Steps between C-alpha positions, in 0.01 A plus 500: 500500500819597689607264775421623847794618706575329826357803679161437335487120521158374607459332835418136422327449836282809476214604273481859619676784323662802667309824511647760266713767667405795284644848513267748665534727198338244273130569450242250377248764395607506135574130456320327210213261562498139386273444197189291543502152343261421220242225543494414125619152386878476465665488160793256451759773555313622807490144630878473462550833673265404782721201587839665449614713793343741743788744505854516370804714580722643226820703528672711237799730470422866553615588146245269332210693336155432646367373166789252473416374849135453402598322178725257690231420756228468237711263288548274802126505573411406143733200526311395815169489311366851563323663207583858402170614649576323827853642513362849447264448795800422720677816379191716538581764756870411514679809621873556545521719809805716565520367854832366628496251787809448711491119468341234279291372792363848561407528131318165509311601814388819329392317183295255709280791610397570140235272344609550137824467302748761615870585487740686730877523547732380773863573577777262394878484502547642851776331700355373831599665825702304762183457707317359198785254439486388863121457494519313170752255646289439811189458288670244277617298800152504655334406169742209461414376849127529428536316168702224663251464786205475261681238295577290807143532623356388167716188510376423851140563394527251215584224748269611781187565294536187290426279802151343522442658843630833628513618861426866562778662710243727670192293591683165459217354292597213270322570171465301177694675223196486269308734731771764522506815290855622544631675690212509754397237751133406447450461877646817653544708186863586572798467267638144509855631514658524847506839673880512476481464121233766465687742728827453311329553166314810625820642646697456176218640287465804727877560489504484120200732476657751740836500319329547164313801637812649656694455176223655292457795738876557503523478120215746449652755733850456358393505133288811553824701518606400149392575145615344177435147386134410462292226340141466384288238672154430360220294651261372236155405631290259296133611531386184319657263752265256671573298811489123446 
């Protein structure tokens, strides 16, 4: 699976995901429905597929034939333990839509709205505008500060939370470490980190989130003026996947 760009890096302190910002022209009326799972006992190949991956992203050059793309993906799946029948279930309903998104993030957001395997295109090879360059620089600086702050905080946490007794900075209770489920205080229920730490972290995370959004919005608007280089991006959905 391709490595995530810095504009799509997951927030390590958050479990929520951003709501997709879909184009108003996109309609969900004709989107395919996810197939129902069978309740029959799993075969060995189905067992392997059920514990492989939930979804996977693939990217291919625009000139590559659709069958060649399928063959490459299927070969990889067979190496992972999928059977041919299981691989075919993943490809069932796979459709290569002649839809071109302005950015990779926009394409991924669109694919996330579709419950089955699907493929669209997104624009590539467009030189960024001066505003995009400026936003990218500011974003990188803010991400570096956030990364550094998290690293420093983790080092402090190792020392602080390894002590036999910990004092809550909010209710000032002195609690035995064995009764604490980090990061919450068992007495007052608040985060055991000081307010200054939490505010700094929240401020940096909000700044990164805002800059990412501004960059993406700027890129979509700027790239919408251009045609030319494009790339296929495919989201394979494994209908056999089972949560552990």
